[in-house]
XYZ file of C-alpha atoms in Angstrom:
657
model
C 28.022 46.966 23.379
C 31.364 46.487 21.769
C 31.553 43.047 23.240
C 28.362 42.094 21.485
C 29.443 43.448 18.117
C 32.878 41.811 17.966
C 34.131 38.409 18.903
C 36.124 38.202 22.054
C 38.230 35.539 20.407
C 39.470 37.932 17.686
C 43.209 37.328 17.506
C 43.963 40.654 15.910
C 45.449 43.240 18.184
C 42.866 45.911 18.933
C 44.281 49.273 19.996
C 42.447 52.256 21.257
C 41.524 55.149 19.062
C 44.336 57.700 18.979
C 43.779 60.810 21.013
C 44.160 64.072 19.245
C 46.216 66.801 20.887
C 43.312 69.179 20.441
C 39.682 68.773 19.581
C 39.976 70.738 16.347
C 38.876 68.916 13.232
C 38.492 65.568 15.004
C 35.182 64.998 13.296
C 36.908 65.229 9.911
C 39.920 63.058 10.687
C 39.619 59.438 9.559
C 40.105 56.991 12.396
C 43.252 54.923 11.985
C 41.477 51.783 13.247
C 39.149 52.030 10.256
C 42.121 52.469 7.925
C 44.115 49.584 9.385
C 41.448 47.069 10.505
C 38.408 48.223 8.566
C 36.423 49.049 11.709
C 36.805 50.656 15.137
C 35.538 48.867 18.215
C 35.175 52.178 20.069
C 33.054 53.766 17.386
C 29.999 53.685 19.674
C 31.985 54.076 22.892
C 33.325 57.574 22.666
C 35.726 57.652 19.706
C 35.496 61.199 18.309
C 37.201 60.528 14.960
C 35.484 60.077 11.638
C 34.486 56.465 10.811
C 32.954 57.090 7.375
C 35.546 56.549 4.641
C 33.366 58.230 2.009
C 33.307 61.504 3.958
C 36.950 62.375 3.427
C 37.645 65.553 1.457
C 40.499 67.311 -0.202
C 40.800 69.837 2.626
C 41.450 67.031 5.072
C 44.216 65.697 2.831
C 45.825 69.173 2.817
C 45.441 69.435 6.559
C 47.032 66.062 7.089
C 49.925 66.935 4.794
C 50.730 70.110 6.798
C 50.511 68.356 10.100
C 52.872 65.873 11.647
C 51.313 62.437 11.437
C 53.839 60.707 13.698
C 55.712 62.014 16.722
C 59.371 61.435 16.010
C 60.150 61.816 19.685
C 57.966 58.862 20.665
C 59.848 55.639 21.440
C 59.566 52.674 19.081
C 57.828 49.440 20.030
C 60.122 46.919 21.665
C 58.962 43.305 22.399
C 59.117 42.274 26.020
C 61.475 39.357 25.389
C 63.964 41.419 23.397
C 66.404 43.655 25.240
C 67.488 46.913 23.713
C 71.224 47.559 23.476
C 72.452 49.954 26.128
C 73.440 53.425 25.147
C 71.378 53.417 21.955
C 68.036 55.176 21.550
C 65.762 53.730 18.902
C 63.676 56.356 17.152
C 61.894 56.761 13.832
C 63.813 58.327 11.042
C 62.973 61.910 10.207
C 61.867 60.745 6.752
C 59.038 58.713 8.274
C 57.061 61.867 8.878
C 56.503 62.394 5.164
C 55.612 58.736 4.445
C 52.155 58.047 3.032
C 49.650 56.503 5.459
C 49.052 52.768 5.025
C 45.781 51.959 3.264
C 44.516 48.327 3.229
C 43.196 46.931 -0.031
C 39.744 45.524 -0.482
C 38.136 47.152 2.578
C 34.478 47.363 1.624
C 33.405 48.386 -1.835
C 34.556 51.969 -1.751
C 38.057 53.282 -2.352
C 39.751 55.102 0.569
C 40.515 58.778 0.011
C 44.118 58.320 1.110
C 44.776 56.291 -2.040
C 47.372 57.976 -4.205
C 45.995 59.045 -7.601
C 47.233 57.101 -10.615
C 48.095 54.000 -8.579
C 47.445 50.943 -10.813
C 48.823 48.233 -8.580
C 45.458 47.228 -7.087
C 44.419 43.672 -7.992
C 41.415 43.645 -10.324
C 40.050 40.101 -10.963
C 37.851 41.297 -13.830
C 40.919 42.372 -15.810
C 42.597 38.939 -15.561
C 41.817 36.434 -18.344
C 41.195 32.870 -17.332
C 43.821 30.239 -18.178
C 43.036 28.310 -21.374
C 45.064 25.173 -22.250
C 46.754 25.184 -25.621
C 45.304 23.189 -28.549
C 41.805 23.266 -26.989
C 39.041 25.272 -28.576
C 36.732 25.785 -25.627
C 34.733 28.510 -27.332
C 33.133 26.276 -29.915
C 32.514 23.138 -27.916
C 29.035 21.744 -27.534
C 27.807 20.580 -24.192
C 26.335 17.150 -23.729
C 22.777 18.447 -23.648
C 23.229 20.046 -27.041
C 23.427 23.689 -25.879
C 26.086 25.997 -27.223
C 28.489 27.080 -24.490
C 29.361 30.750 -24.087
C 32.965 31.682 -24.736
C 35.245 32.872 -21.993
C 34.963 36.472 -23.175
C 31.342 36.407 -22.066
C 32.277 35.349 -18.570
C 31.242 31.674 -18.912
C 33.270 28.904 -20.430
C 33.114 25.146 -20.708
C 35.496 22.865 -18.922
C 38.259 22.082 -21.442
C 39.083 18.844 -19.660
C 35.585 17.384 -19.789
C 35.163 14.266 -21.910
C 32.472 15.800 -24.118
C 34.607 18.776 -25.128
C 37.793 16.739 -25.276
C 36.471 14.518 -28.057
C 35.682 17.540 -30.256
C 38.775 19.610 -29.585
C 41.583 17.060 -29.816
C 44.137 17.805 -32.525
C 43.773 15.532 -35.557
C 47.400 14.388 -35.530
C 47.131 12.316 -32.378
C 43.827 10.519 -32.668
C 43.309 6.858 -32.222
C 43.726 4.330 -35.026
C 41.874 1.132 -34.061
C 43.407 -0.861 -36.920
C 47.017 -0.176 -35.997
C 49.120 -3.087 -34.774
C 48.927 -1.886 -31.181
C 45.478 -0.541 -30.189
C 47.056 1.350 -27.282
C 49.367 3.403 -29.488
C 48.366 6.606 -31.210
C 48.460 6.817 -34.959
C 50.735 9.188 -36.783
C 49.890 11.958 -39.164
C 46.892 11.493 -41.399
C 44.861 9.474 -38.899
C 42.105 12.018 -38.467
C 39.479 9.497 -39.535
C 40.040 7.230 -36.565
C 38.490 7.595 -33.136
C 37.460 4.902 -30.704
C 33.815 4.074 -30.264
C 32.052 6.443 -27.880
C 35.039 8.783 -27.705
C 32.828 11.806 -27.157
C 30.932 10.196 -24.273
C 33.630 8.341 -22.358
C 37.042 6.796 -22.582
C 37.206 3.438 -24.323
C 39.502 0.757 -22.992
C 40.586 -2.397 -24.820
C 39.227 -5.725 -23.605
C 40.627 -7.086 -20.365
C 43.021 -9.590 -21.890
C 45.003 -9.718 -18.641
C 42.140 -11.552 -16.959
C 43.178 -14.667 -18.870
C 46.902 -14.027 -18.733
C 48.724 -16.900 -16.997
C 51.906 -16.296 -15.033
C 55.193 -16.206 -16.860
C 56.778 -19.493 -17.835
C 59.894 -18.414 -15.932
C 57.936 -18.616 -12.671
C 56.010 -21.759 -13.525
C 56.109 -24.039 -10.487
C 57.679 -27.455 -10.697
C 54.810 -29.865 -11.242
C 54.586 -33.604 -11.262
C 53.614 -35.308 -14.554
C 50.044 -35.782 -13.302
C 49.658 -32.186 -12.075
C 48.142 -29.318 -14.062
C 47.704 -25.596 -13.624
C 44.411 -23.775 -14.073
C 45.344 -22.428 -17.493
C 46.103 -25.913 -18.798
C 42.365 -26.631 -18.935
C 41.549 -23.800 -21.331
C 42.518 -22.427 -24.713
C 46.074 -20.975 -24.915
C 46.362 -17.316 -23.994
C 47.754 -16.189 -27.374
C 44.948 -17.821 -29.323
C 42.293 -16.534 -26.925
C 43.656 -12.997 -27.082
C 43.753 -13.096 -30.883
C 40.123 -14.231 -31.072
C 39.015 -11.602 -28.572
C 40.765 -8.875 -30.537
C 38.978 -10.009 -33.680
C 35.599 -9.798 -31.967
C 36.509 -6.402 -30.525
C 37.446 -5.021 -33.938
C 34.367 -6.471 -35.580
C 32.217 -4.454 -33.167
C 34.274 -1.259 -33.526
C 32.144 1.824 -34.231
C 32.880 5.422 -35.134
C 30.193 7.798 -33.800
C 29.615 11.101 -35.568
C 31.828 9.977 -38.447
C 29.688 11.570 -41.139
C 29.673 8.328 -43.138
C 26.250 7.544 -44.621
C 24.110 4.445 -44.149
C 23.603 2.655 -47.434
C 20.498 0.774 -48.503
C 21.335 -2.496 -46.744
C 24.467 -1.500 -44.861
C 24.974 0.482 -41.688
C 27.679 1.302 -39.106
C 30.350 2.076 -41.693
C 33.861 2.174 -40.247
C 36.979 3.246 -42.232
C 39.682 0.609 -42.618
C 42.327 2.608 -44.494
C 45.432 3.301 -42.429
C 46.205 6.404 -44.512
C 43.884 9.322 -45.210
C 45.489 10.106 -48.584
C 43.758 9.680 -51.932
C 45.489 7.018 -54.010
C 44.401 6.191 -57.546
C 47.486 4.278 -58.725
C 45.947 0.824 -58.984
C 42.408 1.440 -60.253
C 42.689 4.888 -61.812
C 40.124 6.173 -59.299
C 40.487 6.941 -55.593
C 39.401 3.975 -53.509
C 38.446 3.615 -49.837
C 37.810 0.631 -47.578
C 35.040 0.416 -44.975
C 33.678 -2.161 -42.577
C 29.885 -2.361 -42.581
C 27.141 -4.529 -41.132
C 24.404 -6.039 -43.229
C 20.815 -5.256 -42.249
C 19.464 -8.682 -43.169
C 21.868 -11.214 -41.641
C 23.855 -9.012 -39.218
C 27.217 -10.120 -40.664
C 30.130 -7.777 -41.159
C 31.547 -7.215 -44.639
C 34.303 -5.155 -46.205
C 33.168 -2.520 -48.703
C 35.613 -1.110 -51.243
C 34.394 2.169 -52.671
C 35.581 3.418 -56.060
C 35.101 7.172 -55.833
C 33.803 9.178 -58.774
C 33.100 6.266 -61.124
C 29.964 6.485 -63.253
C 28.715 3.132 -64.486
C 27.644 3.031 -68.138
C 26.762 -0.649 -68.487
C 24.825 -2.433 -65.750
C 25.587 -5.809 -67.313
C 29.225 -5.303 -66.382
C 28.398 -5.635 -62.678
C 26.012 -8.550 -63.120
C 28.249 -10.612 -65.394
C 31.495 -10.012 -63.503
C 30.143 -10.639 -60.011
C 28.339 -13.746 -61.202
C 31.617 -15.275 -62.409
C 33.678 -14.190 -59.400
C 31.177 -15.500 -56.856
C 32.039 -18.991 -58.105
C 35.671 -18.618 -56.986
C 35.782 -20.067 -53.474
C 39.386 -20.334 -52.363
C 41.243 -20.065 -49.059
C 43.628 -17.460 -50.498
C 41.061 -15.278 -52.273
C 38.717 -12.868 -50.514
C 35.249 -13.866 -51.658
C 33.306 -11.350 -53.756
C 29.596 -11.140 -52.907
C 28.132 -8.295 -54.936
C 28.689 -4.848 -56.441
C 26.388 -1.853 -56.706
C 26.418 1.876 -57.312
C 25.378 4.551 -54.845
C 25.193 8.315 -54.484
C 25.005 8.431 -50.677
C 28.606 9.665 -50.531
C 27.751 12.793 -52.497
C 29.078 11.466 -55.804
C 28.669 8.503 -58.096
C 30.507 5.665 -56.344
C 30.922 1.988 -57.167
C 30.851 -0.367 -54.143
C 32.268 -3.918 -54.051
C 31.279 -6.194 -51.165
C 33.867 -8.676 -49.825
C 34.250 -10.914 -46.808
C 35.620 -9.066 -43.791
C 38.734 -10.475 -42.105
C 39.446 -8.565 -38.877
C 43.006 -7.800 -37.765
C 44.254 -8.123 -41.331
C 46.772 -5.733 -42.832
C 48.189 -5.373 -46.297
C 51.360 -7.163 -47.251
C 52.927 -3.764 -47.921
C 52.134 -2.436 -44.432
C 53.377 -5.626 -42.813
C 56.780 -5.794 -44.492
C 57.343 -2.087 -45.256
C 55.982 -0.210 -42.222
C 56.688 3.543 -42.028
C 59.319 4.835 -39.665
C 57.601 6.718 -36.820
C 54.890 8.136 -39.035
C 57.278 9.195 -41.826
C 57.322 7.796 -45.324
C 60.786 6.346 -45.026
C 60.849 2.571 -45.039
C 62.632 0.991 -42.095
C 62.480 -2.724 -42.905
C 66.020 -3.913 -43.489
C 65.653 -7.418 -42.048
C 65.842 -10.425 -44.278
C 62.562 -12.269 -44.687
C 63.098 -15.992 -44.012
C 63.058 -18.126 -47.111
C 60.407 -20.478 -45.741
C 58.083 -17.473 -45.371
C 58.650 -16.489 -48.995
C 57.979 -20.064 -50.095
C 54.726 -20.046 -48.128
C 53.731 -16.852 -49.979
C 54.602 -18.476 -53.291
C 52.500 -21.547 -52.468
C 49.501 -19.495 -51.357
C 49.492 -17.091 -54.317
C 49.942 -20.041 -56.659
C 46.945 -21.714 -55.020
C 44.873 -18.554 -55.544
C 45.910 -18.225 -59.192
C 45.113 -21.887 -59.802
C 41.487 -21.386 -58.709
C 41.166 -18.089 -60.614
C 42.671 -19.318 -63.882
C 40.634 -22.522 -63.794
C 37.520 -20.318 -63.645
C 38.647 -18.579 -66.884
C 39.424 -15.365 -64.995
C 42.502 -13.295 -64.207
C 43.525 -11.780 -60.870
C 44.901 -8.627 -62.571
C 45.292 -6.581 -59.377
C 48.369 -8.237 -57.861
C 50.089 -5.645 -55.692
C 51.511 -5.566 -52.196
C 48.849 -3.059 -51.144
C 46.002 -5.269 -52.414
C 47.009 -8.494 -50.652
C 46.019 -8.825 -46.996
C 48.120 -10.636 -44.403
C 47.120 -12.297 -41.150
C 49.502 -14.560 -39.238
C 51.348 -15.658 -42.421
C 48.011 -16.252 -44.144
C 47.596 -14.114 -47.270
C 44.550 -13.457 -49.455
C 44.031 -11.595 -52.724
C 41.692 -8.765 -51.709
C 40.909 -6.719 -54.832
C 39.716 -9.200 -57.432
C 36.961 -8.373 -59.962
C 37.360 -4.585 -59.683
C 39.400 -4.029 -62.839
C 37.102 -6.395 -64.723
C 34.198 -4.023 -64.059
C 36.144 -0.799 -64.614
C 37.602 -1.994 -67.959
C 34.595 -3.995 -69.097
C 33.805 -1.719 -72.035
C 37.361 -0.576 -72.735
C 38.200 -0.677 -76.468
C 41.761 -1.820 -75.688
C 40.682 -4.647 -73.455
C 43.066 -7.598 -73.466
C 42.086 -11.244 -73.730
C 41.925 -13.538 -70.715
C 45.044 -15.410 -71.878
C 47.069 -12.201 -72.012
C 45.829 -11.102 -68.604
C 46.710 -14.480 -67.104
C 50.264 -14.198 -68.438
C 50.521 -10.765 -66.826
C 49.477 -12.333 -63.526
C 52.688 -14.394 -63.514
C 54.847 -11.311 -64.065
C 53.129 -9.396 -61.246
C 53.397 -12.490 -59.068
C 57.157 -12.647 -59.539
C 57.620 -8.925 -58.938
C 55.814 -9.196 -55.592
C 58.092 -11.970 -54.302
C 61.164 -10.184 -55.672
C 60.158 -6.989 -53.870
C 59.940 -8.886 -50.596
C 63.224 -10.713 -51.162
C 65.132 -7.484 -51.869
C 63.257 -5.284 -49.341
C 62.285 -2.956 -52.186
C 58.737 -1.858 -53.040
C 57.568 -3.013 -56.431
C 57.205 0.522 -57.770
C 60.895 1.215 -57.173
C 62.182 -1.462 -59.544
C 64.474 -0.094 -62.230
C 66.386 -3.162 -63.306
C 64.997 -6.659 -62.796
C 68.326 -8.378 -63.522
C 70.093 -6.298 -60.897
C 67.415 -7.143 -58.335
C 67.724 -10.864 -59.107
C 71.496 -10.658 -58.710
C 71.046 -8.880 -55.365
C 68.930 -11.653 -53.876
C 71.159 -14.483 -55.150
C 73.577 -14.527 -52.152
C 70.726 -14.431 -49.641
C 68.378 -17.133 -50.954
C 68.555 -20.513 -52.648
C 69.059 -21.041 -56.331
C 65.653 -22.702 -56.633
C 63.820 -19.603 -55.405
C 65.796 -17.412 -57.792
C 64.961 -19.766 -60.656
C 61.235 -19.626 -59.865
C 61.301 -15.813 -59.869
C 63.162 -15.708 -63.202
C 60.579 -18.037 -64.711
C 57.742 -15.831 -63.438
C 59.123 -12.433 -64.420
C 60.958 -13.009 -67.677
C 58.945 -13.512 -70.890
C 58.332 -17.079 -71.922
C 59.865 -18.614 -75.033
C 57.949 -18.260 -78.313
C 55.108 -20.745 -78.490
C 55.272 -21.474 -74.747
C 52.499 -20.507 -72.349
C 52.983 -20.266 -68.615
C 50.516 -22.204 -66.471
C 50.068 -22.628 -62.753
C 50.406 -26.396 -63.112
C 53.898 -25.944 -64.530
C 54.818 -23.671 -61.621
C 53.529 -26.099 -59.017
C 55.374 -28.991 -60.645
C 58.699 -27.231 -60.045
C 58.265 -26.752 -56.304
C 56.630 -29.959 -55.086
C 58.978 -30.227 -52.098
C 57.943 -26.853 -50.748
C 54.306 -27.613 -51.412
C 54.623 -30.749 -49.288
C 56.321 -28.812 -46.488
C 53.640 -26.158 -46.566
C 50.845 -28.755 -46.562
C 52.490 -30.477 -43.583
C 52.651 -27.184 -41.692
C 48.989 -26.438 -42.421
C 47.859 -29.884 -41.267
C 49.859 -29.646 -38.046
C 48.270 -26.308 -37.298
C 44.859 -27.804 -38.053
C 45.527 -30.640 -35.604
C 46.490 -28.159 -32.900
C 43.317 -26.135 -33.417
C 41.206 -29.301 -33.339
C 42.852 -30.322 -30.067
C 41.971 -26.992 -28.450
C 38.476 -27.170 -29.928
C 37.907 -30.581 -28.338
C 39.011 -29.214 -24.993
C 36.616 -26.295 -25.319
C 33.918 -28.800 -26.229
C 34.421 -30.447 -22.833
C 34.123 -27.033 -21.204
C 30.828 -26.582 -23.037
C 29.462 -29.772 -21.492
C 30.418 -28.493 -18.046
C 28.645 -25.230 -18.796
C 25.430 -27.134 -19.550
C 25.673 -28.898 -16.191
C 26.108 -25.522 -14.491
C 22.953 -24.284 -16.220
C 20.941 -27.201 -14.862
C 22.298 -26.874 -11.327
C 21.614 -23.138 -11.301
C 18.027 -23.692 -12.465
C 17.270 -26.290 -9.780
C 19.140 -24.925 -6.731
C 17.636 -22.182 -4.558
C 14.293 -22.334 -6.403
C 11.294 -21.438 -4.281
C 7.752 -22.717 -4.693
C 7.489 -24.808 -7.850
C 5.524 -27.730 -9.203
C 2.903 -27.118 -6.506
C 5.418 -27.791 -3.713
C 6.382 -25.204 -1.115
C 10.137 -24.576 -1.000
C 10.583 -27.104 -3.803
C 14.405 -27.103 -4.028
C 14.769 -27.937 -0.310
C 12.579 -31.043 -0.350
C 13.184 -34.584 -1.483
C 16.217 -35.458 -3.530
C 16.619 -31.820 -4.649
C 18.165 -31.192 -1.238
C 21.025 -33.501 -2.196
C 21.708 -31.334 -5.240
C 22.127 -28.340 -2.949
C 24.558 -30.316 -0.791
C 26.463 -31.329 -3.903
C 26.687 -27.652 -4.895
C 28.184 -26.897 -1.477
C 30.579 -29.852 -1.833
C 31.905 -28.542 -5.151
C 31.947 -24.755 -4.727
C 31.626 -23.949 -1.013
C 34.409 -25.966 0.568
C 36.615 -24.369 3.219
C 39.980 -25.238 4.695
C 40.907 -25.961 8.314
C 40.934 -22.238 9.114
C 37.461 -21.679 7.701
C 38.738 -19.821 4.639
C 37.272 -20.411 1.198
C 39.025 -23.066 -0.859
C 39.507 -21.860 -4.427
C 40.574 -24.808 -6.537
C 39.616 -24.790 -10.214
C 40.972 -28.303 -10.615
C 38.486 -29.518 -7.993
C 35.589 -27.771 -9.740
C 36.413 -29.228 -13.134
C 37.119 -32.684 -11.764
C 33.797 -32.944 -9.902
C 31.726 -31.603 -12.791
C 33.499 -33.869 -15.294
C 32.750 -36.904 -13.129
C 29.146 -35.763 -12.844
C 28.883 -35.419 -16.618
C 30.364 -38.904 -17.088
C 28.073 -40.412 -14.379
C 31.009 -41.882 -12.507
C 30.428 -44.643 -9.931
C 32.789 -42.919 -7.509
C 31.120 -42.153 -4.194
C 31.431 -38.893 -2.261
C 30.404 -37.705 1.192
C 27.812 -34.908 1.315
C 27.339 -33.080 4.627
C 24.782 -30.476 5.566
C 25.971 -27.100 6.784
C 25.005 -27.850 10.378
C 26.786 -31.254 10.188
C 23.553 -32.930 11.310
C 23.013 -34.933 8.103
C 25.514 -37.006 6.128
C 24.898 -38.763 2.786
C 27.134 -41.125 0.818
C 26.147 -41.025 -2.857
C 27.765 -41.607 -6.230
C 28.115 -39.165 -9.112
C 25.828 -41.415 -11.127
C 23.009 -41.042 -8.573
C 23.467 -37.270 -8.437
C 23.298 -37.073 -12.234
C 20.019 -39.015 -12.228
C 18.597 -36.725 -9.541
C 19.585 -33.662 -11.550
C 17.968 -34.976 -14.732
C 14.730 -35.831 -12.906
C 14.538 -32.426 -11.219
C 15.206 -30.599 -14.454
C 12.639 -32.787 -16.196
C 9.987 -31.797 -13.650
C 10.624 -28.144 -14.351
C 10.411 -28.821 -18.073
C 6.975 -30.405 -17.721
C 5.731 -27.436 -15.698
C 6.967 -24.852 -18.192
C 4.604 -23.331 -20.750
C 3.882 -25.455 -23.819
C 4.748 -22.595 -26.208
C 8.212 -22.137 -24.717
C 10.765 -22.666 -27.466
C 14.507 -22.933 -27.222
C 17.366 -25.415 -27.343
C 17.279 -28.343 -24.952
C 20.110 -28.440 -22.423
């Protein structure tokens, strides 16, 4: 019976039940097999000791304490492979008789009676608190299905490392700023407004720019003059990556941001790199957002003037009407202005063109040092860069002053920069805010102030000093004299210092004194335009190849069509399938796929040009061979595509390939 109750393969050593020296009180003595192993295999085979741990009593404990538990005269256990030293008898110490009996922990649900009272060393899992990572509030997280999770004190807790709880419990000092220079870096303090799109639902990765990344120029193979690499057929990697980043940032979203949807604008996204309220320039706190228009789907930049209550509606209509006429390459175009209360206050909104990947001139040349407010830019700005800034701001002022307006807001923080291209980004705002001011200055006075602010901006960049920190203009001009040319210093003196009595500064006078630099800047712009046009022409050729691929994909592998069974395999359409195999399914001598982009582009370019060059087309079973020209294949492709066009529905609309 014991063999059926216990496994014969039990590796634990099973010993017989100890025999008592007399039969007195054997029914009340707890079997040592139960104490040590938790059960006795001879319980039903004649063991006379007690096997119920709950039946022990205090009298038994007293009896056991007065009785010798161990026989000190009995020999100790000696392994068979270990020899005992001669002349030495191994016995238990006399103190072993008073030792407490061994009681295993966790045997059943009841507590053995031999447990010493007051012993608190037993492991209790209910008294141990679960580990909770620091800086994670798992008690207040919301699960993905919207149910409130129970805190750990209630016995249940949410996973602190799950994506849904991670997005709501991250500390605000390390969140992601999508408009930083490096999208992979974390923003510093004050970036609590920025999180990547879908942060609460999954991790967001930047676009796979490395898919277009060519090998390093250091490892470029030695090519013959007529040879090209794959990347020579496409747009340069730097320009492609810049365009892809712009598209990525235009589609950037901020879920659960709390920003409202305006009447005709949705998907607002904050553009400010600092979460501090600044009212230095306008007298009111201002914020920048990216938003998408409901009507045309375009993205615009919205500048919000917080807490401004409009008293004259004609101020918005008249000002925006005049500023919409200013179309200049160095001025951010103003589209409209309106008031709203969707932000919880009376706010004034100005709508501008949105230029992705732009940053202010202040952030570009005076970046903070590791998130602190200390400026770390001590490098000298090249003089040709400063002259390009002078030419561009002068171009902007020329268009503004000719429209009988004044820029007014000329500050480093209100001019955006993108690849040495600058634009005035806060025009028309002060005209609306000060429209009904009793101390409003005339346009001529405001235009003269534009020249002073213009000079202070260039001087701040030349001396690596923010404009607000100027104490002495003459000292600043003397500081830049050893570092830059006399002509640049003279232009800045003319801009900053007051003009002689009866003399009025004009942009034409300024441009007349720097014609050489204007010519150099115009030459640089035209060279860059030629380079972009060259790459555009090359992409145009790639577009023609894409149209050919569309046609081939429509014709090849098409089943029943035009009333013909297996249409693409009959007639001259079969040659188009063989041409597809000739271009894309070639193999080498070992039967491995031949991947040659140059071959693909060369064949498709010859097909697009209807070349008279002849090629050999072979079926896959090598049973049929055709010698045809690219011109003939192009005619076959056009006829096959034309047949499909005739069969298509008459109401089908779309561009013709």
